[in-house]
Coordinates of C-alpha atoms and ligand atoms in Angstrom, one line a residue:
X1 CA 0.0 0.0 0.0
X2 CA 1.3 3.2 -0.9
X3 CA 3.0 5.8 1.5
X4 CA 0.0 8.4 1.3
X5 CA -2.7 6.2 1.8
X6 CA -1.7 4.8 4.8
X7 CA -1.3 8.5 6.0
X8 CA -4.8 9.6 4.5
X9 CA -6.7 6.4 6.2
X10 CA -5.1 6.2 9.6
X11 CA -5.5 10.2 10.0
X12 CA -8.5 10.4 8.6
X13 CA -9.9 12.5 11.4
X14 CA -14.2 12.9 12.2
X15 CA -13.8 15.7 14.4
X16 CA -16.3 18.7 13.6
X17 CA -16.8 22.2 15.3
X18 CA -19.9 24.4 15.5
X19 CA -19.9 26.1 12.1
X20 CA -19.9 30.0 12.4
X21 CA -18.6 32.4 10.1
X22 CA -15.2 33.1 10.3
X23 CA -15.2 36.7 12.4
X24 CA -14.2 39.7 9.6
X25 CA -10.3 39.6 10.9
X26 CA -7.4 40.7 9.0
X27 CA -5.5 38.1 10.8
X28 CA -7.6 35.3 9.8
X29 CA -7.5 37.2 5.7
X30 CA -5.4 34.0 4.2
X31 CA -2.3 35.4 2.5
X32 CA -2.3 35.1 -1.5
X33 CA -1.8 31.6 -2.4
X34 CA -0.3 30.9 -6.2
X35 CA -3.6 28.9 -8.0
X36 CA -3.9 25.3 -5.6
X37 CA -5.9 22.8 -7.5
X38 CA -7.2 20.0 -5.1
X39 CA -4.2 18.0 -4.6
X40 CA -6.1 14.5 -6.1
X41 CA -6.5 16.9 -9.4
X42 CA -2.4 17.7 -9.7
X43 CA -0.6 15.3 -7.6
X44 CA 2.5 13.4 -9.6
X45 CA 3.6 10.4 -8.4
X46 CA 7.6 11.3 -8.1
X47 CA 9.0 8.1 -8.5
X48 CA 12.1 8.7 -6.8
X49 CA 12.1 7.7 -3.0
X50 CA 13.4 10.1 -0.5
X51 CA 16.6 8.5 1.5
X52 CA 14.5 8.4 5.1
X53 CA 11.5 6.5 3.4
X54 CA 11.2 2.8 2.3
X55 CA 12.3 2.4 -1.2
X56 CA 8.8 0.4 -2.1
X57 CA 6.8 4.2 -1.6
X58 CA 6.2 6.8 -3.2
X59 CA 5.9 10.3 -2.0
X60 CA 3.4 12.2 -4.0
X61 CA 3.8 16.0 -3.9
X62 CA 1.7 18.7 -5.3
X63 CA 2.8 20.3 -8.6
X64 CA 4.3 23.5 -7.3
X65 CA 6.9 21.3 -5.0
X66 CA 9.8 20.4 -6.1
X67 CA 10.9 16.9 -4.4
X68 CA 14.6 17.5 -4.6
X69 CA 14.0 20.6 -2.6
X70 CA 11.9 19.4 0.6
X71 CA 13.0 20.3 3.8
X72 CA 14.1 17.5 5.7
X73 CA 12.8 18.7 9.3
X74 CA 10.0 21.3 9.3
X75 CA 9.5 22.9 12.9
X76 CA 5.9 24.3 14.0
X77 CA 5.5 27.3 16.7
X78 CA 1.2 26.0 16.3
X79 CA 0.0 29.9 17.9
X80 CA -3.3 31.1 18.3
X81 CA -5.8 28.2 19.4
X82 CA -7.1 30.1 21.9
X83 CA -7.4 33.5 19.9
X84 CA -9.2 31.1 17.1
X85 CA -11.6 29.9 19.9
X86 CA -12.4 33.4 21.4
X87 CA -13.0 35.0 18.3
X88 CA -15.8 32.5 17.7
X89 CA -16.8 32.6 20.9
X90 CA -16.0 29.1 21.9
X91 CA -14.6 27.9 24.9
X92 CA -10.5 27.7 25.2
X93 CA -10.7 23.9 25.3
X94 CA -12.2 24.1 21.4
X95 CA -9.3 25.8 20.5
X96 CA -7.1 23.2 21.2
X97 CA -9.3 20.5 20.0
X98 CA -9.4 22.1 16.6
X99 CA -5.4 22.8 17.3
X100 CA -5.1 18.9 17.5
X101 CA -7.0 18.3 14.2
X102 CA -4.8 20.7 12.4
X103 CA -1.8 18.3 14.0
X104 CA -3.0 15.4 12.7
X105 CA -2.9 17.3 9.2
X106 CA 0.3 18.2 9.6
X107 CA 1.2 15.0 10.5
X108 CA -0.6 13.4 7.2
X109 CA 0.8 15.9 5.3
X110 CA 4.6 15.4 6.4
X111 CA 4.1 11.6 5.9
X112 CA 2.8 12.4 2.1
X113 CA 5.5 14.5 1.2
X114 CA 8.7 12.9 2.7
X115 CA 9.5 15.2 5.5
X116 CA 11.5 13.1 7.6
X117 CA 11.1 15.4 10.7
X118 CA 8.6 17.1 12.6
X119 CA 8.8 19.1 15.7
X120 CA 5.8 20.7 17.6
X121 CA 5.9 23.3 20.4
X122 CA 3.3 21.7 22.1
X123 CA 4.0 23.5 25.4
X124 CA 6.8 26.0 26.8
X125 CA 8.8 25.7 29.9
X126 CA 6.7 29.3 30.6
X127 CA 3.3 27.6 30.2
X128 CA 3.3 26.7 33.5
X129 CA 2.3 30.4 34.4
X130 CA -1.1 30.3 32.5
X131 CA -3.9 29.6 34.5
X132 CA -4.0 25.8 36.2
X133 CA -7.4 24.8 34.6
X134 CA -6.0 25.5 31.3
X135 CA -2.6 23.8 32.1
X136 CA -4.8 20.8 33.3
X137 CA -6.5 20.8 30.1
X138 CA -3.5 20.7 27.5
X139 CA -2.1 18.1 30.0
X140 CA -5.0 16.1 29.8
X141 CA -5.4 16.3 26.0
X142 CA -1.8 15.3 25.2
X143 CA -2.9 12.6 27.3
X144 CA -5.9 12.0 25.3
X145 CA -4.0 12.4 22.1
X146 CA -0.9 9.6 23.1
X147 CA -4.0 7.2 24.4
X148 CA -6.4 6.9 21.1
X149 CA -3.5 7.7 18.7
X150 CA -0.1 5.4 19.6
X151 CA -1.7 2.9 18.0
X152 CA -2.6 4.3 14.4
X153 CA 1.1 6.4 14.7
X154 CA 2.9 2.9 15.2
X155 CA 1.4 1.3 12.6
X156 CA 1.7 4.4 10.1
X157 CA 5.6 3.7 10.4
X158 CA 5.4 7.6 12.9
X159 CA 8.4 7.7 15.7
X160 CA 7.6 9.9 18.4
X161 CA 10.2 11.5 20.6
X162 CA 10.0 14.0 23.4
X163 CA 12.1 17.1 24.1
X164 CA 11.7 18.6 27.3
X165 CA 11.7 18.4 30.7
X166 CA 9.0 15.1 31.3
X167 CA 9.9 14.8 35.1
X168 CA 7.1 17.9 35.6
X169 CA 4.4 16.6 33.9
X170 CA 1.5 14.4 35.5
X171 CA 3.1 10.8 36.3
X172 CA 0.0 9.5 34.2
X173 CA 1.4 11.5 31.1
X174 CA 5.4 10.3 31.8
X175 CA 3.9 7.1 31.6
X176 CA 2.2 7.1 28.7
X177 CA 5.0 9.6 26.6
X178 CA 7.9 6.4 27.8
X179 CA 5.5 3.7 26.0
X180 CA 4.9 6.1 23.0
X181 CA 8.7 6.7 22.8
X182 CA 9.4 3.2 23.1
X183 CA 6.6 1.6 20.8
X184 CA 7.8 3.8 18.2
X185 CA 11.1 3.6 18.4
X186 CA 12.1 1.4 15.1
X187 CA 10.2 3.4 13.1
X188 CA 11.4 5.9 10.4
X189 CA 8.5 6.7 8.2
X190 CA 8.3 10.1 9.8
X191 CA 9.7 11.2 12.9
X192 CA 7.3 13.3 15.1
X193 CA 9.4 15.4 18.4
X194 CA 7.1 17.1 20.3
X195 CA 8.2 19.6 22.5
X196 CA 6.4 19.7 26.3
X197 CA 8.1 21.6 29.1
X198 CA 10.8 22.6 26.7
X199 CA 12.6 25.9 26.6
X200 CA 15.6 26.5 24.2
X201 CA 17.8 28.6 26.4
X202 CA 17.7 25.5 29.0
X203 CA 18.7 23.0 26.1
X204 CA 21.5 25.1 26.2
X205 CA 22.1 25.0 29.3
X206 CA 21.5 21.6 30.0
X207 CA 24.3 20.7 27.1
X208 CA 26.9 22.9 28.5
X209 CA 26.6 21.6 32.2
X210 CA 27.4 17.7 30.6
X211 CA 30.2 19.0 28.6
X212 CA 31.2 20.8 31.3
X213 CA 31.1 17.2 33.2
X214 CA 32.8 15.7 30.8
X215 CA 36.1 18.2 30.7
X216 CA 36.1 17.7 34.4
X217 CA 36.4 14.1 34.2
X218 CA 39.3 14.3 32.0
X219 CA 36.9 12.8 28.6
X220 CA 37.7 15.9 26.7
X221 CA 39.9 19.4 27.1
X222 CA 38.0 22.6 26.9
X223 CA 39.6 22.8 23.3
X224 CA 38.0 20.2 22.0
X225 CA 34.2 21.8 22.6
X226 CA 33.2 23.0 19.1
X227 CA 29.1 23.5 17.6
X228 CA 29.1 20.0 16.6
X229 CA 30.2 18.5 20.0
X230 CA 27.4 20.9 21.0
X231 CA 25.2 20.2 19.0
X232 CA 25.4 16.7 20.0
X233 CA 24.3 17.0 23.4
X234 CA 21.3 19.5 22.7
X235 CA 17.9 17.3 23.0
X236 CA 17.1 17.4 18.9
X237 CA 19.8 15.0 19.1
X238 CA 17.4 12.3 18.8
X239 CA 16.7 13.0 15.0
X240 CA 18.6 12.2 12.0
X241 CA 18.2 15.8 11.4
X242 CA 18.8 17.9 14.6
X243 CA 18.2 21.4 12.6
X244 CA 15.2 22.4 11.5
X245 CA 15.4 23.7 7.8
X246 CA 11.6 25.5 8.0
X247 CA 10.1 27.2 10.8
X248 CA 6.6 28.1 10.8
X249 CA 4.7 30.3 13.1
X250 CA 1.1 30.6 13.0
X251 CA -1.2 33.5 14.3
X252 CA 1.8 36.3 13.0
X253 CA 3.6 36.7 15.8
X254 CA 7.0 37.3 14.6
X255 CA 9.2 36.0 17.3
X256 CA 10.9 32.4 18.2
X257 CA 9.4 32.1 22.1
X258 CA 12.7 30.7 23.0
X259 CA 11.7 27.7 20.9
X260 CA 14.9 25.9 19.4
X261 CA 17.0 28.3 19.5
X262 CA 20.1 27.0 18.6
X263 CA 19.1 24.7 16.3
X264 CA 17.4 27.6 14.1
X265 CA 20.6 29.6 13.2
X266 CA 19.8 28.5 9.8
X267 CA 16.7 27.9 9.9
X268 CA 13.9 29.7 6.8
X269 CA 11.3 31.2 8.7
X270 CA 8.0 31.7 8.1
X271 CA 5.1 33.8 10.0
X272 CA 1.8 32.4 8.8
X273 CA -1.6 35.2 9.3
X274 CA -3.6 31.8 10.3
X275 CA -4.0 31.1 13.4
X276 CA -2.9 27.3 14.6
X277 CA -6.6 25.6 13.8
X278 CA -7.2 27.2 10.1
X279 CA -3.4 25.7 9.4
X280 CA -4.1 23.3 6.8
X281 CA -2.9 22.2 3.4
X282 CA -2.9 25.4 1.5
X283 CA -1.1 27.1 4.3
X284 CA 1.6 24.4 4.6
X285 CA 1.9 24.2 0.7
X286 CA 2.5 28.2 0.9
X287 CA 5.0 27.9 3.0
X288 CA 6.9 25.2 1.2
X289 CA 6.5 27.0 -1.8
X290 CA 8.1 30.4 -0.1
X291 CA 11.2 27.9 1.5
X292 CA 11.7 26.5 -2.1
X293 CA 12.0 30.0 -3.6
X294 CA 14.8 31.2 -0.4
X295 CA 18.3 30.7 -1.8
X296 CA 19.9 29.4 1.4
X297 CA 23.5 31.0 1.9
X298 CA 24.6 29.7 5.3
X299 CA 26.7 32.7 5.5
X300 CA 28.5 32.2 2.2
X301 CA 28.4 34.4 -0.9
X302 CA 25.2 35.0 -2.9
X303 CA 25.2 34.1 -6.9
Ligands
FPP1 C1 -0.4 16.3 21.1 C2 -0.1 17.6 20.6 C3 1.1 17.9 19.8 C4 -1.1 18.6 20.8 C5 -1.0 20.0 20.4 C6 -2.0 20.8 21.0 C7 -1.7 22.2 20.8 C8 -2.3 22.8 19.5 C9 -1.0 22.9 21.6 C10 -0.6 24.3 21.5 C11 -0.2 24.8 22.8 C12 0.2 26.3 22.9 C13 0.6 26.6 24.3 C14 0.0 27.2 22.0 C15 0.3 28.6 22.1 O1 -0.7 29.6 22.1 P1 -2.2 29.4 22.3 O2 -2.7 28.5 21.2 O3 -2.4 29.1 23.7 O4 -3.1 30.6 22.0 P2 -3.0 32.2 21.8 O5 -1.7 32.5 21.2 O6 -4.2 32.5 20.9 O7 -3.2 32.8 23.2

């Protein structure tokens, strides 16, 4: 069975909200999108495999996408569920519901189109400050999400890794994030990291303290600490590919939230108007087709 149908069944998700019209909001105005037929109407089937999926698929990518240019980790800063709920008047928990549906998009989508990595800010080290009913809630829906889901993510070929700080979330959560991460650990259709508890400036930190071990037990002189030694000890470590190449942030707020930061140097950013729930396949093919047109430099000359 191909790559993309396994994606489109499992995800498949039935999850409806009380329609209302969208609130006349020049941050919910979509950005202009070049022409998107329906992706049935103009996908190709590009024979070529990418590296990180099994050589018996096929990834099937819209027209405007160029295969050879993918990125190979896309990281997500999913903002504004709860802006999206208020301005319908919905309750804060619909927000987030409708925040998970647009994940499991996301997660269909990657799967389609050979992204080997995704990483979600599901919740910052400074989301503990927000008010303890709505803590409780995300908490219980990442619950909720690990519970019905590990099963279809497992068997769509998804590995799911954490980056954080686990030892602060509910015990009931731990639990179920150490089966996740261990069920799913063989696979490499697409790797999911979600982020919970996670700052960037303490991945930092956290790196620099065992390197900082490890020149005091005589493993390795202070000369010898260089950005790859520490980039191996940062958390993204778990991936293939540590370093995002795309970072998208919805709801246009134009900052990083202390999300990856070193890991983004080189990162393509880009600030979606949507907010988290309307993120959906013409806003994810927009931004792919913005990172395909950056010429990326790393610092060297232009042509
Ligand atoms: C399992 C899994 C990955 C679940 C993801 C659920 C989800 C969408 C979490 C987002 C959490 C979050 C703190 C978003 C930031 O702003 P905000 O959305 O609170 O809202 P605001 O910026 O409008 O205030």
């Amino acid at each position: 069975m191909a790559f993309s149908l396994h994606f489109q069944q499992l995800f498949h998700s039935p999850t409806t909200f009380p329609s209302q019209p969208k609130p006349p909001t020049t941050l919910l105005t979509p950005l202009k999108l070049p022409p998107t037929p329906s992706l049935p109407l103009l996908a190709i089937a590009q024979n070529a495999s990418l590296s990180n999926i099994d050589s018996t698929e096929k990834v099937v990518l819209p027209l405007q996408l160029k295969r050879e240019m993918m990125p190979k980790h896309v990281a997500v800063i999913m903002d504004g569920n709860r802006r999206w709920a208020k301005m319908r008047g919905f309750p804060v928990a619909l927000g987030y519901e409708a925040g998970i549906r647009a994940v499991r998009k996301l997660i269909e989508l990657c799967g389609n189109w050979g992204i080997g990595v995704l990483t979600l800010f599901a919740f910052s080290s400074d989301n503990w400050l927000r008010p303890k009913v709505e803590v409780d809630l995300l908490m219980g829906l990442f619950e909720r999400v690990l519970k019905d889901e590990l099963e279809k993510f497992a068997r769509a070929g998804i590995r799911i890794s954490i980056i954080g700080d686990t030892s602060m979330l509910p015990k009931s959560l731990q639990e179920l994030i150490d089966k996740a991460v261990k069920t799913t650990k063989e696979n490499s259709q697409l790797h999911v990291v979600v982020a919970v508890n996670y700052s960037g400036q303490y991945d930092v930190v956290q790196a620099c303290q065992t390197i900082a071990q490890k020149v005091k037990d005589g493993i390795i002189e202070p000369g010898d600490i260089s950005s790859f030694l520490v980039e191996q000890e940062l958390q993204t470590n778990c991936t293939d590919f540590p370093c995002p190449d795309l970072l998208i942030r919805t709801s246009g707020e134009l900052r990083l939230s202390n999300f990856l930061l070193w890991q983004l140097a080189y990162a393509e950013l880009f600030f979606s108007h949507s907010h988290w729930p309307d993120f959906g396949e013409a806003e994810f093919l927009e931004a792919l087709c913005s990172f395909q047109q950056r010429q990326r430099r790393y610092g060297r000359q232009g042509s």
